[in-house]
Amino acid sequence: AFTDPEEPNADSASADRLLLVPDFTGRQQSEVQLEAARLDLELTVAEEIAPDIAPGSVIRQEPASGARVRGGAALTIVVARGEAEAFLIAVQNRTALDAREALTELGFVVVEVPGYDENRPAGIVLSQSPEPGLVLPKGTQVVIEVSRGARRLAIPSVVGLPEEDASRIITDLGLNVATEPVTDAPVIRQPGEVVAQQPGAGSSVEP
């Protein structure tokens, strides 16, 4: 009696077949995945930040193109990804410390500028720029305006100035001026000169 010879195992035949590795550089990851599956190659994908190369394009591969490998062999490709990005969150009404920590953790560079708001206490973020809700490259500068409370003005010295000049200086600060004539000044002054002021020079007041 005769018997048929044992047929070779298909998986074994695939593993014994030598394949010529194509050049995948410059091709998109999705293309390479399909081609690797067709060639029976075990594909591994790694990423590398490469702002000057189209995202998803293959930068390099291992084994190199032209190499001969058996079916089921490993193929590693490195694909380009754009510069690392992050979603810019809203930090308005948070404390400056919390806002700085949150934005720094996301990879942004924080710059604080002072602001004034009589309705919000010192240390609270009043606004931010750029506006929240954008996806931006990490390292982007984010400016936060931090409240110093209500704006206060430093009172200058106007003693010794003519009443007209003193009044102009004070009104230019947004303050109201009230004058009171005196006849018994402690020092000799020219008529119309300021001999005293209240609040005194260096005091701070709200506008």
PDB file of C-alpha atoms in Angstrom:
ATOM      1  CA  ALA A   1       0.000   0.000   0.000  1.00  0.00           C
ATOM      2  CA  PHE A   2       1.129   3.475  -0.769  1.00  0.00           C
ATOM      3  CA  THR A   3       0.507   6.570   1.419  1.00  0.00           C
ATOM      4  CA  ASP A   4       0.673  10.251   0.484  1.00  0.00           C
ATOM      5  CA  PRO A   5       3.774  12.039   1.733  1.00  0.00           C
ATOM      6  CA  GLU A   6       3.120  14.336   4.691  1.00  0.00           C
ATOM      7  CA  GLU A   7       2.293  17.827   3.506  1.00  0.00           C
ATOM      8  CA  PRO A   8       4.522  20.591   4.903  1.00  0.00           C
ATOM      9  CA  ASN A   9       3.018  22.827   7.594  1.00  0.00           C
ATOM     10  CA  ALA A  10       1.999  26.234   6.165  1.00  0.00           C
ATOM     11  CA  ASP A  11       3.287  28.119   9.199  1.00  0.00           C
ATOM     12  CA  SER A  12       6.621  26.339   8.950  1.00  0.00           C
ATOM     13  CA  ALA A  13       6.928  27.196   5.264  1.00  0.00           C
ATOM     14  CA  SER A  14       6.208  30.865   5.989  1.00  0.00           C
ATOM     15  CA  ALA A  15       8.843  30.954   8.705  1.00  0.00           C
ATOM     16  CA  ASP A  16      11.457  29.354   6.407  1.00  0.00           C
ATOM     17  CA  ARG A  17      10.841  31.801   3.561  1.00  0.00           C
ATOM     18  CA  LEU A  18      13.351  34.671   3.331  1.00  0.00           C
ATOM     19  CA  LEU A  19      11.829  38.117   2.852  1.00  0.00           C
ATOM     20  CA  LEU A  20      13.443  41.240   1.468  1.00  0.00           C
ATOM     21  CA  VAL A  21      12.700  44.135   3.862  1.00  0.00           C
ATOM     22  CA  PRO A  22      11.331  47.153   1.939  1.00  0.00           C
ATOM     23  CA  ASP A  23      12.380  50.749   2.533  1.00  0.00           C
ATOM     24  CA  PHE A  24       9.689  52.215   4.766  1.00  0.00           C
ATOM     25  CA  THR A  25      11.333  55.581   5.471  1.00  0.00           C
ATOM     26  CA  GLY A  26       9.120  58.502   4.546  1.00  0.00           C
ATOM     27  CA  ARG A  27       5.992  56.353   4.359  1.00  0.00           C
ATOM     28  CA  GLN A  28       3.031  56.751   6.688  1.00  0.00           C
ATOM     29  CA  GLN A  29       2.627  54.456   9.675  1.00  0.00           C
ATOM     30  CA  SER A  30      -0.754  53.209   8.422  1.00  0.00           C
ATOM     31  CA  GLU A  31       0.805  52.062   5.124  1.00  0.00           C
ATOM     32  CA  VAL A  32       3.627  50.274   6.911  1.00  0.00           C
ATOM     33  CA  GLN A  33       1.192  48.453   9.194  1.00  0.00           C
ATOM     34  CA  LEU A  34      -0.658  47.017   6.207  1.00  0.00           C
ATOM     35  CA  GLU A  35       2.561  46.070   4.416  1.00  0.00           C
ATOM     36  CA  ALA A  36       4.065  44.459   7.508  1.00  0.00           C
ATOM     37  CA  ALA A  37       0.943  42.350   7.975  1.00  0.00           C
ATOM     38  CA  ARG A  38       1.102  41.254   4.337  1.00  0.00           C
ATOM     39  CA  LEU A  39       4.747  40.271   4.702  1.00  0.00           C
ATOM     40  CA  ASP A  40       4.124  38.502   8.026  1.00  0.00           C
ATOM     41  CA  LEU A  41       6.435  40.812  10.002  1.00  0.00           C
ATOM     42  CA  GLU A  42       5.910  41.551  13.689  1.00  0.00           C
ATOM     43  CA  LEU A  43       5.688  45.349  13.757  1.00  0.00           C
ATOM     44  CA  THR A  44       6.701  47.547  16.691  1.00  0.00           C
ATOM     45  CA  VAL A  45       6.122  51.308  16.484  1.00  0.00           C
ATOM     46  CA  ALA A  46       8.066  53.940  18.427  1.00  0.00           C
ATOM     47  CA  GLU A  47       7.598  57.705  18.286  1.00  0.00           C
ATOM     48  CA  GLU A  48      10.069  60.561  18.190  1.00  0.00           C
ATOM     49  CA  ILE A  49       9.444  64.308  18.280  1.00  0.00           C
ATOM     50  CA  ALA A  50      10.430  65.691  14.876  1.00  0.00           C
ATOM     51  CA  PRO A  51       8.763  69.072  14.175  1.00  0.00           C
ATOM     52  CA  ASP A  52      10.244  69.281  10.661  1.00  0.00           C
ATOM     53  CA  ILE A  53       8.819  65.946   9.468  1.00  0.00           C
ATOM     54  CA  ALA A  54       5.188  65.197   8.685  1.00  0.00           C
ATOM     55  CA  PRO A  55       3.578  63.517  11.712  1.00  0.00           C
ATOM     56  CA  GLY A  56       3.175  59.762  11.266  1.00  0.00           C
ATOM     57  CA  SER A  57       6.013  59.469   8.735  1.00  0.00           C
ATOM     58  CA  VAL A  58       8.654  56.805   9.263  1.00  0.00           C
ATOM     59  CA  ILE A  59      12.012  58.297  10.249  1.00  0.00           C
ATOM     60  CA  ARG A  60      14.006  55.069  10.414  1.00  0.00           C
ATOM     61  CA  GLN A  61      13.568  51.323  10.656  1.00  0.00           C
ATOM     62  CA  GLU A  62      15.252  48.204  11.948  1.00  0.00           C
ATOM     63  CA  PRO A  63      16.133  45.979  10.122  1.00  0.00           C
ATOM     64  CA  ALA A  64      17.234  48.366   7.393  1.00  0.00           C
ATOM     65  CA  SER A  65      15.809  48.170   3.906  1.00  0.00           C
ATOM     66  CA  GLY A  66      17.346  45.403   1.808  1.00  0.00           C
ATOM     67  CA  ALA A  67      17.897  43.071   4.750  1.00  0.00           C
ATOM     68  CA  ARG A  68      16.672  39.479   4.382  1.00  0.00           C
ATOM     69  CA  VAL A  69      14.602  38.083   7.237  1.00  0.00           C
ATOM     70  CA  ARG A  70      12.339  35.120   7.805  1.00  0.00           C
ATOM     71  CA  GLY A  71       8.580  35.347   8.134  1.00  0.00           C
ATOM     72  CA  GLY A  72       7.486  36.373  11.605  1.00  0.00           C
ATOM     73  CA  ALA A  73      10.649  38.432  12.140  1.00  0.00           C
ATOM     74  CA  ALA A  74      10.487  41.660  14.176  1.00  0.00           C
ATOM     75  CA  LEU A  75      10.338  45.020  12.398  1.00  0.00           C
ATOM     76  CA  THR A  76      10.690  48.256  14.354  1.00  0.00           C
ATOM     77  CA  ILE A  77       9.839  51.634  12.874  1.00  0.00           C
ATOM     78  CA  VAL A  78      10.265  55.086  14.435  1.00  0.00           C
ATOM     79  CA  VAL A  79       7.602  57.561  13.346  1.00  0.00           C
ATOM     80  CA  ALA A  80       7.614  61.328  13.639  1.00  0.00           C
ATOM     81  CA  ARG A  81       5.304  63.164  15.953  1.00  0.00           C
ATOM     82  CA  GLY A  82       4.823  66.908  16.136  1.00  0.00           C
ATOM     83  CA  GLU A  83       6.189  69.054  18.904  1.00  0.00           C
ATOM     84  CA  ALA A  84       4.665  67.991  22.206  1.00  0.00           C
ATOM     85  CA  GLU A  85       1.382  69.812  22.847  1.00  0.00           C
ATOM     86  CA  ALA A  86      -0.988  70.326  25.745  1.00  0.00           C
ATOM     87  CA  PHE A  87      -4.529  71.601  26.323  1.00  0.00           C
ATOM     88  CA  LEU A  88      -4.540  75.060  27.927  1.00  0.00           C
ATOM     89  CA  ILE A  89      -6.836  74.949  30.940  1.00  0.00           C
ATOM     90  CA  ALA A  90      -8.689  77.891  32.509  1.00  0.00           C
ATOM     91  CA  VAL A  91      -7.045  79.249  35.650  1.00  0.00           C
ATOM     92  CA  GLN A  92      -9.075  82.428  36.151  1.00  0.00           C
ATOM     93  CA  ASN A  93     -10.300  82.868  39.756  1.00  0.00           C
ATOM     94  CA  ARG A  94      -7.749  80.370  41.048  1.00  0.00           C
ATOM     95  CA  THR A  95      -4.911  81.439  43.295  1.00  0.00           C
ATOM     96  CA  ALA A  96      -1.729  82.425  41.502  1.00  0.00           C
ATOM     97  CA  LEU A  97       0.118  79.559  43.225  1.00  0.00           C
ATOM     98  CA  ASP A  98      -2.402  76.952  42.077  1.00  0.00           C
ATOM     99  CA  ALA A  99      -2.469  78.389  38.554  1.00  0.00           C
ATOM    100  CA  ARG A 100       1.318  78.392  38.260  1.00  0.00           C
ATOM    101  CA  GLU A 101       1.620  74.804  39.482  1.00  0.00           C
ATOM    102  CA  ALA A 102      -1.118  73.538  37.146  1.00  0.00           C
ATOM    103  CA  LEU A 103       0.218  75.312  34.055  1.00  0.00           C
ATOM    104  CA  THR A 104       3.828  74.366  34.764  1.00  0.00           C
ATOM    105  CA  GLU A 105       2.835  70.724  35.161  1.00  0.00           C
ATOM    106  CA  LEU A 106       1.279  70.877  31.681  1.00  0.00           C
ATOM    107  CA  GLY A 107       4.559  72.170  30.256  1.00  0.00           C
ATOM    108  CA  PHE A 108       3.734  75.861  29.862  1.00  0.00           C
ATOM    109  CA  VAL A 109       5.956  78.784  30.894  1.00  0.00           C
ATOM    110  CA  VAL A 110       4.090  81.068  33.302  1.00  0.00           C
ATOM    111  CA  VAL A 111       4.582  84.837  33.498  1.00  0.00           C
ATOM    112  CA  GLU A 112       2.759  86.858  36.161  1.00  0.00           C
ATOM    113  CA  VAL A 113       1.735  90.494  35.739  1.00  0.00           C
ATOM    114  CA  PRO A 114      -0.007  92.598  38.391  1.00  0.00           C
ATOM    115  CA  GLY A 115      -3.617  93.669  38.147  1.00  0.00           C
ATOM    116  CA  TYR A 116      -6.084  95.490  40.390  1.00  0.00           C
ATOM    117  CA  ASP A 117      -9.644  94.564  41.269  1.00  0.00           C
ATOM    118  CA  GLU A 118     -11.526  95.856  44.275  1.00  0.00           C
ATOM    119  CA  ASN A 119     -13.864  92.850  44.154  1.00  0.00           C
ATOM    120  CA  ARG A 120     -11.217  90.126  44.191  1.00  0.00           C
ATOM    121  CA  PRO A 121      -8.526  89.751  46.840  1.00  0.00           C
ATOM    122  CA  ALA A 122      -4.821  89.844  46.228  1.00  0.00           C
ATOM    123  CA  GLY A 123      -3.340  86.651  44.797  1.00  0.00           C
ATOM    124  CA  ILE A 124      -6.319  85.665  42.621  1.00  0.00           C
ATOM    125  CA  VAL A 125      -5.907  85.260  38.837  1.00  0.00           C
ATOM    126  CA  LEU A 126      -7.960  87.890  37.025  1.00  0.00           C
ATOM    127  CA  SER A 127      -7.258  86.838  33.428  1.00  0.00           C
ATOM    128  CA  GLN A 128      -4.930  84.796  31.256  1.00  0.00           C
ATOM    129  CA  SER A 129      -3.447  84.993  27.789  1.00  0.00           C
ATOM    130  CA  PRO A 130      -3.734  83.028  25.519  1.00  0.00           C
ATOM    131  CA  GLU A 131      -7.361  82.226  26.202  1.00  0.00           C
ATOM    132  CA  PRO A 132      -8.086  78.748  27.628  1.00  0.00           C
ATOM    133  CA  GLY A 133      -9.369  75.918  25.461  1.00  0.00           C
ATOM    134  CA  LEU A 134      -6.509  75.923  22.936  1.00  0.00           C
ATOM    135  CA  VAL A 135      -4.063  73.102  22.209  1.00  0.00           C
ATOM    136  CA  LEU A 136      -0.608  74.684  22.253  1.00  0.00           C
ATOM    137  CA  PRO A 137       3.001  73.499  22.061  1.00  0.00           C
ATOM    138  CA  LYS A 138       4.569  72.827  25.418  1.00  0.00           C
ATOM    139  CA  GLY A 139       6.890  75.675  26.330  1.00  0.00           C
ATOM    140  CA  THR A 140       4.353  78.288  25.201  1.00  0.00           C
ATOM    141  CA  GLN A 141       4.351  81.365  27.442  1.00  0.00           C
ATOM    142  CA  VAL A 142       1.110  81.887  29.371  1.00  0.00           C
ATOM    143  CA  VAL A 143       0.604  85.300  30.988  1.00  0.00           C
ATOM    144  CA  ILE A 144      -1.616  85.430  34.073  1.00  0.00           C
ATOM    145  CA  GLU A 145      -2.820  88.709  35.545  1.00  0.00           C
ATOM    146  CA  VAL A 146      -2.795  88.415  39.329  1.00  0.00           C
ATOM    147  CA  SER A 147      -4.861  90.688  41.542  1.00  0.00           C
ATOM    148  CA  ARG A 148      -3.204  92.980  44.032  1.00  0.00           C
ATOM    149  CA  GLY A 149      -6.592  93.924  45.420  1.00  0.00           C
ATOM    150  CA  ALA A 150      -7.974  97.424  45.030  1.00  0.00           C
ATOM    151  CA  ARG A 151      -5.649  99.923  43.392  1.00  0.00           C
ATOM    152  CA  ARG A 152      -4.078 102.314  45.859  1.00  0.00           C
ATOM    153  CA  LEU A 153      -2.399 105.601  45.079  1.00  0.00           C
ATOM    154  CA  ALA A 154       0.624 107.074  46.803  1.00  0.00           C
ATOM    155  CA  ILE A 155       0.016 110.683  47.839  1.00  0.00           C
ATOM    156  CA  PRO A 156       2.806 113.026  46.719  1.00  0.00           C
ATOM    157  CA  SER A 157       3.991 116.006  48.708  1.00  0.00           C
ATOM    158  CA  VAL A 158       2.467 119.272  47.546  1.00  0.00           C
ATOM    159  CA  VAL A 159       3.522 121.415  50.512  1.00  0.00           C
ATOM    160  CA  GLY A 160       5.198 124.580  49.304  1.00  0.00           C
ATOM    161  CA  LEU A 161       3.549 124.488  45.874  1.00  0.00           C
ATOM    162  CA  PRO A 162       1.101 127.093  44.659  1.00  0.00           C
ATOM    163  CA  GLU A 163      -2.499 126.052  45.255  1.00  0.00           C
ATOM    164  CA  GLU A 164      -3.189 125.806  41.503  1.00  0.00           C
ATOM    165  CA  ASP A 165      -0.233 123.481  40.882  1.00  0.00           C
ATOM    166  CA  ALA A 166      -1.011 121.351  43.940  1.00  0.00           C
ATOM    167  CA  SER A 167      -4.652 120.996  42.935  1.00  0.00           C
ATOM    168  CA  ARG A 168      -3.703 119.930  39.401  1.00  0.00           C
ATOM    169  CA  ILE A 169      -1.313 117.252  40.686  1.00  0.00           C
ATOM    170  CA  ILE A 170      -3.929 115.783  43.003  1.00  0.00           C
ATOM    171  CA  THR A 171      -6.787 115.866  40.488  1.00  0.00           C
ATOM    172  CA  ASP A 172      -4.548 114.230  37.869  1.00  0.00           C
ATOM    173  CA  LEU A 173      -4.402 111.253  40.239  1.00  0.00           C
ATOM    174  CA  GLY A 174      -8.176 111.027  40.112  1.00  0.00           C
ATOM    175  CA  LEU A 175      -8.659 112.433  43.607  1.00  0.00           C
ATOM    176  CA  ASN A 176     -10.795 115.306  44.798  1.00  0.00           C
ATOM    177  CA  VAL A 177      -9.221 118.402  46.333  1.00  0.00           C
ATOM    178  CA  ALA A 178     -10.584 120.496  49.157  1.00  0.00           C
ATOM    179  CA  THR A 179      -8.788 123.658  50.223  1.00  0.00           C
ATOM    180  CA  GLU A 180      -8.910 125.463  53.529  1.00  0.00           C
ATOM    181  CA  PRO A 181      -7.407 128.934  53.934  1.00  0.00           C
ATOM    182  CA  VAL A 182      -5.202 129.584  56.977  1.00  0.00           C
ATOM    183  CA  THR A 183      -3.923 132.810  58.451  1.00  0.00           C
ATOM    184  CA  ASP A 184      -1.619 131.428  61.142  1.00  0.00           C
ATOM    185  CA  ALA A 185       0.754 129.203  59.146  1.00  0.00           C
ATOM    186  CA  PRO A 186       3.647 127.813  61.243  1.00  0.00           C
ATOM    187  CA  VAL A 187       6.173 128.973  58.634  1.00  0.00           C
ATOM    188  CA  ILE A 188       6.200 132.042  56.430  1.00  0.00           C
ATOM    189  CA  ARG A 189       4.759 131.247  52.995  1.00  0.00           C
ATOM    190  CA  GLN A 190       3.830 133.231  49.963  1.00  0.00           C
ATOM    191  CA  PRO A 191       0.116 133.866  49.591  1.00  0.00           C
ATOM    192  CA  GLY A 192      -1.568 130.924  47.883  1.00  0.00           C
ATOM    193  CA  GLU A 193       1.145 128.382  48.794  1.00  0.00           C
ATOM    194  CA  VAL A 194       0.225 125.073  50.415  1.00  0.00           C
ATOM    195  CA  VAL A 195       1.358 124.953  54.043  1.00  0.00           C
ATOM    196  CA  ALA A 196       0.018 121.492  54.972  1.00  0.00           C
ATOM    197  CA  GLN A 197      -1.819 118.535  53.488  1.00  0.00           C
ATOM    198  CA  GLN A 198      -3.973 115.687  54.676  1.00  0.00           C
ATOM    199  CA  PRO A 199      -3.434 112.767  54.010  1.00  0.00           C
ATOM    200  CA  GLY A 200       0.281 113.334  54.307  1.00  0.00           C
ATOM    201  CA  ALA A 201       2.864 112.652  51.641  1.00  0.00           C
ATOM    202  CA  GLY A 202       3.558 108.922  51.201  1.00  0.00           C
ATOM    203  CA  SER A 203       0.107 107.839  52.357  1.00  0.00           C
ATOM    204  CA  SER A 204      -1.753 105.405  50.125  1.00  0.00           C
ATOM    205  CA  VAL A 205      -5.439 105.725  49.321  1.00  0.00           C
ATOM    206  CA  GLU A 206      -7.941 104.091  46.983  1.00  0.00           C
ATOM    207  CA  PRO A 207      -8.850 106.155  43.918  1.00  0.00           C
TER     208      PRO A 207
END
